Amino acid sequence: MEKSLIILGSTGSIGTQSLTVARQNGWRVTGLAAGSNVDLIEQQVREFKPLKVALFSEEAARDLKARIADTDTAVLSGISGVCEVAESEGDLVLNAIVGIAGLRPTVAALKAGKQFALANKETLVTGGSLVMGLAREKGIKILPVDSEHSAIFQSLQGAPENSLKKILLTASGGPFYSKTREELGSVTVEQALKHPNWSMGAKITIDSATLMNKGLEVIEAVHLFGVKADDIEVLVHRQSILHSAVELVDGAVIGQLGTPDMKVPIQYALTYPERANVAYERLSLADIGTLTFAKPDTETFKCLRVCIDAINRGGLVPAAANGANEEAVRLFLDRKISFLQIGDLVEAAAANQKAAHNYTIEDVFEADRAAREFVISHFGG
Ligand code: NAD
Ligand code: MG
């Protein structure tokens, strides 16, 4: 495969693993973008020699420009710079930015007609129908990087149209599985940052602990696979070996299994519909021994329930739930609110949002802003 890649969010957990996959496969990288990590992106520029690089932070971009003045890479800055990288020379854009900050770059890449791989689930949670509409109009298939959605996508290869009955979306349950609300009252940031199976960025790790991540993933799946939330069953599967499955109309259940390693779904999104002859750690089911499945506790972990309600109400409600969560997670990481307050604030902010079904991208940013403001004015700090 001769494909050139543009990696957005290149300094993060998914971004760096994407560059590992690119290195393993010998692919060219023509564009890089990230928030503010100058040291790491400088190294990445020196190794991959992209045509363009952007940092969202203006100050960090100025620093980078001075540091790489000896290279041929052009340095851009701000959201416009990140979007310009998304539209620049290169075949496939992988969006691994965290949060709603990834939405405008997604739109830019799709408008430019790029092949498009998506890790940034907040893109679909906040701008889902707009983004899916744009992809359809441009004839672009959005290639999922999120492990569960990749598993669903892989399981559907070869399934006839209209044969999908139901999605089985697996969840590790996070570090606090089986804890009561009372026990969750006193958990710390350090405990919440310790995920049992995956090593990921801080925001998604907290989202995994609250089950907000699974809620965001239900919404992501509704948009990617054109199903209703009612057609998605969330299953707690502690081992993270079955990455998700589909039930077809004839009752057959097809799933994708593997060790928990994001390089596998990343690589599949980048080689689809081909398979790379590059494997990472291989799965030994005999060593794993037992796979378990259980229903999630959506009373204690209310974020999952709030997200399902949000997508059922539709319109701007998921954007509000997401914006409230981004702000609440920030406050939790800054030790300004407790773990349980995250769910309470997300629930209240989502309830405060009108659905409004015909919305524009500016309405999405307004709902996001209002939800963040709601959280700031209600957290009691
Ligand atoms: P991370 O925090 O490790 O990395 C985020 C990246 O986004 C960094 O490069 C950061 O510099 C960049 N960024 C942040 N704000 C930006 C802005 N305004 N403009 C440009 N770049 C910006 O996060 P992550 O864990 O790699 O997750 C990235 C996305 O992938 C998230 O949406 C997450 O939900 C999703 N995801 C991650 C994993 C995982 O294993 N880490 C798995 C599935 C899905
Ligand atoms: Mg996932």
GROMACS .gro file of C-alpha atoms and ligand atoms in nm:
model
  426
    1MET     CA    1   0.000   0.000   0.000
    2GLU     CA    2   0.136   0.343  -0.092
    3LYS     CA    3  -0.068   0.580   0.119
    4SER     CA    4   0.030   0.909   0.272
    5LEU     CA    5  -0.110   0.997   0.613
    6ILE     CA    6  -0.209   1.307   0.804
    7ILE     CA    7  -0.223   1.249   1.180
    8LEU     CA    8  -0.421   1.496   1.391
    9GLY     CA    9  -0.352   1.469   1.765
   10SER     CA   10  -0.014   1.311   1.686
   11THR     CA   11   0.135   1.363   2.034
   12GLY     CA   12  -0.141   1.175   2.220
   13SER     CA   13  -0.194   0.811   2.304
   14ILE     CA   14  -0.365   0.723   1.973
   15GLY     CA   15  -0.151   0.968   1.777
   16THR     CA   16   0.181   0.818   1.890
   17GLN     CA   17   0.053   0.463   1.835
   18SER     CA   18  -0.058   0.566   1.484
   19LEU     CA   19   0.295   0.684   1.412
   20THR     CA   20   0.428   0.350   1.541
   21VAL     CA   21   0.197   0.175   1.295
   22ALA     CA   22   0.311   0.409   1.016
   23ARG     CA   23   0.676   0.338   1.103
   24GLN     CA   24   0.619  -0.042   1.113
   25ASN     CA   25   0.451  -0.033   0.774
   26GLY     CA   26   0.687   0.220   0.617
   27TRP     CA   27   0.410   0.470   0.534
   28ARG     CA   28   0.474   0.833   0.452
   29VAL     CA   29   0.333   1.101   0.684
   30THR     CA   30   0.263   1.434   0.514
   31GLY     CA   31   0.088   1.626   0.794
   32LEU     CA   32   0.093   1.639   1.175
   33ALA     CA   33  -0.110   1.845   1.422
   34ALA     CA   34  -0.142   1.860   1.800
   35GLY     CA   35  -0.219   2.090   2.091
   36SER     CA   36   0.100   2.219   2.250
   37ASN     CA   37   0.364   1.947   2.309
   38VAL     CA   38   0.659   2.110   2.130
   39ASP     CA   39   0.927   1.860   2.237
   40LEU     CA   40   0.744   1.556   2.106
   41ILE     CA   41   0.616   1.712   1.785
   42GLU     CA   42   0.966   1.839   1.706
   43GLN     CA   43   1.093   1.480   1.727
   44GLN     CA   44   0.802   1.363   1.509
   45VAL     CA   45   0.876   1.630   1.247
   46ARG     CA   46   1.243   1.532   1.238
   47GLU     CA   47   1.157   1.164   1.196
   48PHE     CA   48   0.865   1.181   0.952
   49LYS     CA   49   0.950   1.504   0.763
   50PRO     CA   50   0.587   1.609   0.698
   51LEU     CA   51   0.509   1.894   0.458
   52LYS     CA   52   0.300   2.076   0.721
   53VAL     CA   53   0.269   2.073   1.098
   54ALA     CA   54   0.026   2.268   1.318
   55LEU     CA   55   0.003   2.335   1.689
   56PHE     CA   56  -0.322   2.468   1.831
   57SER     CA   57  -0.132   2.682   2.082
   58GLU     CA   58   0.003   2.997   1.910
   59GLU     CA   59   0.286   3.027   2.157
   60ALA     CA   60   0.394   2.664   2.118
   61ALA     CA   61   0.377   2.703   1.738
   62ARG     CA   62   0.612   3.005   1.751
   63ASP     CA   63   0.855   2.800   1.960
   64LEU     CA   64   0.832   2.505   1.718
   65LYS     CA   65   0.890   2.732   1.419
   66ALA     CA   66   1.215   2.858   1.567
   67ARG     CA   67   1.328   2.506   1.659
   68ILE     CA   68   1.266   2.349   1.317
   69ALA     CA   69   1.379   2.642   1.104
   70ASP     CA   70   1.643   2.409   0.956
   71THR     CA   71   1.375   2.173   0.811
   72ASP     CA   72   1.141   2.207   0.509
   73THR     CA   73   0.824   2.162   0.718
   74ALA     CA   74   0.582   2.457   0.724
   75VAL     CA   75   0.450   2.548   1.072
   76LEU     CA   76   0.089   2.658   1.119
   77SER     CA   77  -0.106   2.750   1.432
   78GLY     CA   78  -0.449   2.782   1.589
   79ILE     CA   79  -0.763   2.596   1.488
   80SER     CA   80  -0.727   2.734   1.134
   81GLY     CA   81  -0.378   2.583   1.114
   82VAL     CA   82  -0.501   2.244   1.239
   83CYS     CA   83  -0.782   2.254   0.979
   84GLU     CA   84  -0.535   2.355   0.707
   85VAL     CA   85  -0.324   2.047   0.787
   86ALA     CA   86  -0.643   1.835   0.769
   87GLU     CA   87  -0.703   1.962   0.412
   88SER     CA   88  -0.343   1.948   0.297
   89GLU     CA   89  -0.160   1.704   0.067
   90GLY     CA   90  -0.206   1.343   0.183
   91ASP     CA   91  -0.449   1.056   0.116
   92LEU     CA   92  -0.591   0.973   0.455
   93VAL     CA   93  -0.658   1.184   0.763
   94LEU     CA   94  -0.664   1.013   1.104
   95ASN     CA   95  -0.829   1.232   1.365
   96ALA     CA   96  -0.698   1.148   1.713
   97ILE     CA   97  -0.761   1.486   1.876
   98VAL     CA   98  -0.939   1.464   2.212
   99GLY     CA   99  -1.275   1.636   2.268
  100ILE     CA  100  -1.498   1.862   2.061
  101ALA     CA  101  -1.174   2.035   1.949
  102GLY     CA  102  -1.168   1.762   1.682
  103LEU     CA  103  -1.500   1.859   1.522
  104ARG     CA  104  -1.387   2.143   1.292
  105PRO     CA  105  -1.081   1.946   1.169
  106THR     CA  106  -1.313   1.651   1.090
  107VAL     CA  107  -1.536   1.878   0.883
  108ALA     CA  108  -1.232   2.026   0.708
  109ALA     CA  109  -1.096   1.681   0.616
  110LEU     CA  110  -1.432   1.558   0.485
  111LYS     CA  111  -1.493   1.876   0.285
  112ALA     CA  112  -1.149   1.826   0.128
  113GLY     CA  113  -1.261   1.476   0.023
  114LYS     CA  114  -0.999   1.287   0.226
  115GLN     CA  115  -1.018   0.921   0.321
  116PHE     CA  116  -1.095   0.949   0.689
  117ALA     CA  117  -1.023   0.743   1.002
  118LEU     CA  118  -1.182   0.856   1.327
  119ALA     CA  119  -1.064   0.804   1.685
  120ASN     CA  120  -1.213   1.134   1.805
  121LYS     CA  121  -1.555   1.000   1.913
  122GLU     CA  122  -1.659   1.345   2.038
  123THR     CA  123  -1.681   1.446   1.669
  124LEU     CA  124  -1.977   1.211   1.620
  125VAL     CA  125  -2.128   1.267   1.965
  126THR     CA  126  -2.149   1.643   1.912
  127GLY     CA  127  -2.186   1.682   1.537
  128GLY     CA  128  -2.309   1.334   1.443
  129SER     CA  129  -2.583   1.400   1.191
  130LEU     CA  130  -2.395   1.691   1.028
  131VAL     CA  131  -2.075   1.487   0.998
  132MET     CA  132  -2.251   1.174   0.868
  133GLY     CA  133  -2.446   1.389   0.618
  134LEU     CA  134  -2.126   1.548   0.492
  135ALA     CA  135  -1.951   1.209   0.461
  136ARG     CA  136  -2.248   1.071   0.261
  137GLU     CA  137  -2.254   1.375   0.035
  138LYS     CA  138  -1.881   1.332  -0.033
  139GLY     CA  139  -1.904   0.952  -0.070
  140ILE     CA  140  -1.657   0.898   0.217
  141LYS     CA  141  -1.676   0.594   0.444
  142ILE     CA  142  -1.574   0.693   0.798
  143LEU     CA  143  -1.328   0.428   0.919
  144PRO     CA  144  -1.363   0.370   1.294
  145VAL     CA  145  -1.051   0.354   1.512
  146ASP     CA  146  -1.229   0.316   1.847
  147SER     CA  147  -1.170  -0.052   1.926
  148GLU     CA  148  -1.537  -0.145   1.974
  149HIS     CA  149  -1.648   0.030   1.656
  150SER     CA  150  -1.362  -0.122   1.463
  151ALA     CA  151  -1.474  -0.463   1.595
  152ILE     CA  152  -1.833  -0.397   1.483
  153PHE     CA  153  -1.710  -0.271   1.145
  154GLN     CA  154  -1.485  -0.577   1.102
  155SER     CA  155  -1.768  -0.810   1.207
  156LEU     CA  156  -1.994  -0.657   0.943
  157GLN     CA  157  -1.751  -0.718   0.654
  158GLY     CA  158  -1.935  -0.953   0.425
  159ALA     CA  159  -2.270  -0.916   0.602
  160PRO     CA  160  -2.545  -0.832   0.352
  161GLU     CA  161  -2.713  -0.492   0.372
  162ASN     CA  162  -3.000  -0.479   0.625
  163SER     CA  163  -2.882  -0.797   0.799
  164LEU     CA  164  -2.774  -0.623   1.122
  165LYS     CA  165  -3.018  -0.695   1.405
  166LYS     CA  166  -2.830  -0.576   1.709
  167ILE     CA  167  -2.491  -0.455   1.831
  168LEU     CA  168  -2.321  -0.609   2.136
  169LEU     CA  169  -2.099  -0.327   2.264
  170THR     CA  170  -1.848  -0.450   2.519
  171ALA     CA  171  -1.717  -0.244   2.811
  172SER     CA  172  -1.431  -0.329   3.047
  173GLY     CA  173  -1.625  -0.175   3.336
  174GLY     CA  174  -1.321   0.036   3.428
  175PRO     CA  175  -1.136   0.048   3.760
  176PHE     CA  176  -1.451   0.085   3.972
  177TYR     CA  177  -1.659  -0.205   3.844
  178SER     CA  178  -1.897  -0.344   4.111
  179LYS     CA  179  -1.839  -0.053   4.349
  180THR     CA  180  -2.144   0.103   4.516
  181ARG     CA  181  -2.232   0.472   4.496
  182GLU     CA  182  -2.125   0.505   4.856
  183GLU     CA  183  -1.781   0.357   4.785
  184LEU     CA  184  -1.742   0.585   4.483
  185GLY     CA  185  -1.791   0.891   4.702
  186SER     CA  186  -1.427   0.894   4.809
  187VAL     CA  187  -1.233   0.767   4.505
  188THR     CA  188  -0.929   0.971   4.404
  189VAL     CA  189  -0.797   1.101   4.073
  190GLU     CA  190  -0.508   0.852   4.093
  191GLN     CA  191  -0.747   0.557   4.137
  192ALA     CA  192  -0.965   0.679   3.850
  193LEU     CA  193  -0.659   0.711   3.624
  194LYS     CA  194  -0.569   0.343   3.670
  195HIS     CA  195  -0.746   0.157   3.393
  196PRO     CA  196  -0.732  -0.224   3.428
  197ASN     CA  197  -0.669  -0.309   3.058
  198TRP     CA  198  -0.586  -0.006   2.843
  199SER     CA  199  -0.327   0.272   2.862
  200MET     CA  200  -0.492   0.586   2.723
  201GLY     CA  201  -0.507   0.967   2.752
  202ALA     CA  202  -0.632   1.110   3.083
  203LYS     CA  203  -0.973   1.227   2.960
  204ILE     CA  204  -1.083   0.894   2.811
  205THR     CA  205  -0.943   0.710   3.114
  206ILE     CA  206  -1.173   0.909   3.344
  207ASP     CA  207  -1.457   0.855   3.094
  208SER     CA  208  -1.393   0.480   3.124
  209ALA     CA  209  -1.415   0.499   3.503
  210THR     CA  210  -1.752   0.683   3.493
  211LEU     CA  211  -1.884   0.474   3.197
  212MET     CA  212  -1.929   0.806   3.011
  213ASN     CA  213  -1.694   0.653   2.754
  214LYS     CA  214  -1.942   0.373   2.691
  215GLY     CA  215  -2.224   0.627   2.667
  216LEU     CA  216  -2.025   0.829   2.411
  217GLU     CA  217  -1.962   0.502   2.225
  218VAL     CA  218  -2.334   0.417   2.213
  219ILE     CA  219  -2.392   0.755   2.046
  220GLU     CA  220  -2.092   0.701   1.816
  221ALA     CA  221  -2.234   0.360   1.711
  222VAL     CA  222  -2.582   0.504   1.646
  223HIS     CA  223  -2.427   0.743   1.393
  224LEU     CA  224  -2.169   0.510   1.238
  225PHE     CA  225  -2.395   0.210   1.191
  226GLY     CA  226  -2.737   0.376   1.152
  227VAL     CA  227  -2.901   0.191   1.442
  228LYS     CA  228  -3.115   0.306   1.735
  229ALA     CA  229  -2.977   0.309   2.090
  230ASP     CA  230  -3.234   0.038   2.169
  231ASP     CA  231  -3.057  -0.192   1.922
  232ILE     CA  232  -2.730  -0.169   2.118
  233GLU     CA  233  -2.670  -0.393   2.418
  234VAL     CA  234  -2.385  -0.286   2.643
  235LEU     CA  235  -2.208  -0.581   2.802
  236VAL     CA  236  -1.949  -0.559   3.076
  237HIS     CA  237  -1.665  -0.787   2.968
  238ARG     CA  238  -1.379  -0.750   3.215
  239GLN     CA  239  -1.108  -0.912   3.003
  240SER     CA  240  -1.136  -0.674   2.700
  241ILE     CA  241  -1.075  -0.961   2.458
  242LEU     CA  242  -1.403  -0.960   2.265
  243HIS     CA  243  -1.386  -0.603   2.135
  244SER     CA  244  -1.757  -0.605   2.037
  245ALA     CA  245  -1.991  -0.816   1.824
  246VAL     CA  246  -2.297  -0.800   1.601
  247GLU     CA  247  -2.608  -1.014   1.598
  248LEU     CA  248  -2.745  -1.064   1.248
  249VAL     CA  249  -3.110  -1.119   1.150
  250ASP     CA  250  -3.066  -1.499   1.145
  251GLY     CA  251  -2.939  -1.501   1.504
  252ALA     CA  252  -2.572  -1.553   1.416
  253VAL     CA  253  -2.340  -1.354   1.642
  254ILE     CA  254  -2.008  -1.244   1.491
  255GLY     CA  255  -1.740  -1.070   1.692
  256GLN     CA  256  -1.377  -0.963   1.676
  257LEU     CA  257  -1.131  -1.076   1.941
  258GLY     CA  258  -0.773  -0.983   2.018
  259THR     CA  259  -0.536  -0.862   2.286
  260PRO     CA  260  -0.622  -0.509   2.404
  261ASP     CA  261  -0.392  -0.316   2.170
  262MET     CA  262  -0.511  -0.005   1.987
  263LYS     CA  263  -0.252  -0.056   1.713
  264VAL     CA  264  -0.474  -0.331   1.570
  265PRO     CA  265  -0.783  -0.114   1.506
  266ILE     CA  266  -0.560   0.179   1.405
  267GLN     CA  267  -0.381  -0.036   1.147
  268TYR     CA  268  -0.706  -0.183   1.012
  269ALA     CA  269  -0.852   0.166   0.960
  270LEU     CA  270  -0.536   0.262   0.771
  271THR     CA  271  -0.525  -0.050   0.549
  272TYR     CA  272  -0.899  -0.110   0.498
  273PRO     CA  273  -1.017  -0.305   0.304
  274GLU     CA  274  -0.674  -0.475   0.300
  275ARG     CA  275  -0.497  -0.640   0.593
  276ALA     CA  276  -0.136  -0.552   0.676
  277ASN     CA  277   0.101  -0.841   0.722
  278VAL     CA  278   0.217  -0.681   1.049
  279ALA     CA  279   0.093  -0.822   1.380
  280TYR     CA  280   0.157  -0.707   1.733
  281GLU     CA  281   0.103  -0.934   2.035
  282ARG     CA  282  -0.093  -1.246   1.929
  283LEU     CA  283  -0.395  -1.369   2.125
  284SER     CA  284  -0.379  -1.697   2.315
  285LEU     CA  285  -0.731  -1.791   2.422
  286ALA     CA  286  -0.599  -2.087   2.618
  287ASP     CA  287  -0.392  -1.848   2.830
  288ILE     CA  288  -0.695  -1.620   2.884
  289GLY     CA  289  -0.911  -1.919   2.983
  290THR     CA  290  -1.234  -1.743   3.072
  291LEU     CA  291  -1.438  -1.467   2.912
  292THR     CA  292  -1.717  -1.321   3.127
  293PHE     CA  293  -2.014  -1.100   3.043
  294ALA     CA  294  -2.256  -0.904   3.264
  295LYS     CA  295  -2.508  -0.621   3.247
  296PRO     CA  296  -2.379  -0.273   3.337
  297ASP     CA  297  -2.500  -0.094   3.651
  298THR     CA  298  -2.650   0.223   3.502
  299GLU     CA  299  -2.789   0.342   3.834
  300THR     CA  300  -2.447   0.376   3.995
  301PHE     CA  301  -2.271   0.471   3.669
  302LYS     CA  302  -2.534   0.716   3.552
  303CYS     CA  303  -2.331   0.869   3.266
  304LEU     CA  304  -2.411   0.569   3.047
  305ARG     CA  305  -2.784   0.611   3.107
  306VAL     CA  306  -2.763   0.989   3.054
  307CYS     CA  307  -2.595   0.937   2.715
  308ILE     CA  308  -2.860   0.686   2.605
  309ASP     CA  309  -3.133   0.934   2.706
  310ALA     CA  310  -2.941   1.209   2.527
  311ILE     CA  311  -2.925   1.026   2.193
  312ASN     CA  312  -3.290   0.923   2.226
  313ARG     CA  313  -3.385   1.289   2.275
  314GLY     CA  314  -3.147   1.372   1.992
  315GLY     CA  315  -3.060   1.712   1.842
  316LEU     CA  316  -2.818   1.908   2.058
  317VAL     CA  317  -2.863   1.706   2.379
  318PRO     CA  318  -2.562   1.477   2.314
  319ALA     CA  319  -2.346   1.787   2.247
  320ALA     CA  320  -2.455   1.930   2.582
  321ALA     CA  321  -2.384   1.603   2.767
  322ASN     CA  322  -2.042   1.589   2.603
  323GLY     CA  323  -1.954   1.953   2.676
  324ALA     CA  324  -2.063   1.917   3.039
  325ASN     CA  325  -1.853   1.603   3.069
  326GLU     CA  326  -1.541   1.763   2.918
  327GLU     CA  327  -1.569   2.046   3.170
  328ALA     CA  328  -1.653   1.815   3.463
  329VAL     CA  329  -1.360   1.584   3.385
  330ARG     CA  330  -1.130   1.886   3.376
  331LEU     CA  331  -1.261   1.997   3.718
  332PHE     CA  332  -1.220   1.645   3.856
  333LEU     CA  333  -0.861   1.621   3.729
  334ASP     CA  334  -0.797   1.964   3.887
  335ARG     CA  335  -0.941   1.819   4.213
  336LYS     CA  336  -1.220   2.076   4.224
  337ILE     CA  337  -1.509   1.824   4.221
  338SER     CA  338  -1.561   1.467   4.337
  339PHE     CA  339  -1.589   1.164   4.112
  340LEU     CA  340  -1.966   1.133   4.160
  341GLN     CA  341  -2.021   1.500   4.077
  342ILE     CA  342  -1.914   1.428   3.717
  343GLY     CA  343  -2.229   1.221   3.653
  344ASP     CA  344  -2.453   1.457   3.848
  345LEU     CA  345  -2.334   1.759   3.650
  346VAL     CA  346  -2.357   1.582   3.312
  347GLU     CA  347  -2.710   1.469   3.396
  348ALA     CA  348  -2.823   1.817   3.500
  349ALA     CA  349  -2.661   1.993   3.203
  350ALA     CA  350  -2.816   1.748   2.955
  351ALA     CA  351  -3.160   1.797   3.115
  352ASN     CA  352  -3.112   2.172   3.075
  353GLN     CA  353  -3.059   2.146   2.694
  354LYS     CA  354  -3.345   2.170   2.441
  355ALA     CA  355  -3.323   1.908   2.167
  356ALA     CA  356  -3.352   2.143   1.860
  357HIS     CA  357  -3.342   1.899   1.572
  358ASN     CA  358  -3.237   2.119   1.281
  359TYR     CA  359  -2.905   2.248   1.395
  360THR     CA  360  -2.592   2.396   1.243
  361ILE     CA  361  -2.234   2.347   1.350
  362GLU     CA  362  -2.245   2.686   1.522
  363ASP     CA  363  -2.547   2.565   1.725
  364VAL     CA  364  -2.336   2.265   1.834
  365PHE     CA  365  -2.061   2.495   1.962
  366GLU     CA  366  -2.323   2.710   2.135
  367ALA     CA  367  -2.475   2.404   2.310
  368ASP     CA  368  -2.122   2.299   2.411
  369ARG     CA  369  -2.049   2.645   2.550
  370ALA     CA  370  -2.379   2.662   2.740
  371ALA     CA  371  -2.324   2.318   2.895
  372ARG     CA  372  -1.972   2.410   3.009
  373GLU     CA  373  -2.105   2.733   3.158
  374PHE     CA  374  -2.380   2.534   3.332
  375VAL     CA  375  -2.119   2.308   3.491
  376ILE     CA  376  -1.898   2.600   3.599
  377SER     CA  377  -2.192   2.780   3.760
  378HIS     CA  378  -2.331   2.467   3.933
  379PHE     CA  379  -2.032   2.276   4.066
  380GLY     CA  380  -2.022   2.481   4.381
  381GLY     CA  381  -1.651   2.560   4.377
  382NAD     P1  382  -0.461   1.219   2.439
  382NAD     O1  383  -0.501   1.318   2.541
  382NAD     O2  384  -0.355   1.121   2.470
  382NAD     O3  385  -0.418   1.296   2.305
  382NAD     C1  386  -0.496   1.400   2.251
  382NAD     C2  387  -0.424   1.466   2.135
  382NAD     O4  388  -0.506   1.574   2.089
  382NAD     C3  389  -0.287   1.525   2.171
  382NAD     O5  390  -0.200   1.512   2.062
  382NAD     C4  391  -0.320   1.673   2.190
  382NAD     O6  392  -0.210   1.757   2.171
  382NAD     C5  393  -0.424   1.691   2.082
  382NAD     N1  394  -0.510   1.808   2.100
  382NAD     C6  395  -0.581   1.845   2.210
  382NAD     N2  396  -0.646   1.959   2.186
  382NAD     C7  397  -0.617   1.995   2.059
  382NAD     C8  398  -0.655   2.105   1.976
  382NAD     N3  399  -0.735   2.202   2.021
  382NAD     N4  400  -0.608   2.107   1.850
  382NAD     C9  401  -0.523   2.011   1.804
  382NAD     N5  402  -0.484   1.906   1.879
  382NAD    C10  403  -0.531   1.899   2.005
  382NAD     O7  404  -0.595   1.145   2.395
  382NAD     P2  405  -0.612   0.996   2.337
  382NAD     O8  406  -0.629   0.903   2.449
  382NAD     O9  407  -0.510   0.970   2.232
  382NAD    O10  408  -0.755   1.008   2.269
  382NAD    C11  409  -0.775   1.077   2.146
  382NAD    C12  410  -0.915   1.049   2.096
  382NAD    O11  411  -0.924   0.910   2.065
  382NAD    C13  412  -1.025   1.075   2.199
  382NAD    O12  413  -1.140   1.121   2.133
  382NAD    C14  414  -1.051   0.939   2.259
  382NAD    O13  415  -1.183   0.926   2.308
  382NAD    C15  416  -1.029   0.849   2.139
  382NAD     N6  417  -0.991   0.711   2.174
  382NAD    C16  418  -0.876   0.689   2.243
  382NAD    C17  419  -0.839   0.558   2.275
  382NAD    C18  420  -0.709   0.531   2.347
  382NAD    O14  421  -0.674   0.413   2.363
  382NAD     N7  422  -0.634   0.630   2.390
  382NAD    C19  423  -0.921   0.452   2.239
  382NAD    C20  424  -1.037   0.478   2.169
  382NAD    C21  425  -1.072   0.609   2.136
  383MG      MG  426  -1.351   0.230   2.286
   0.00000   0.00000   0.00000
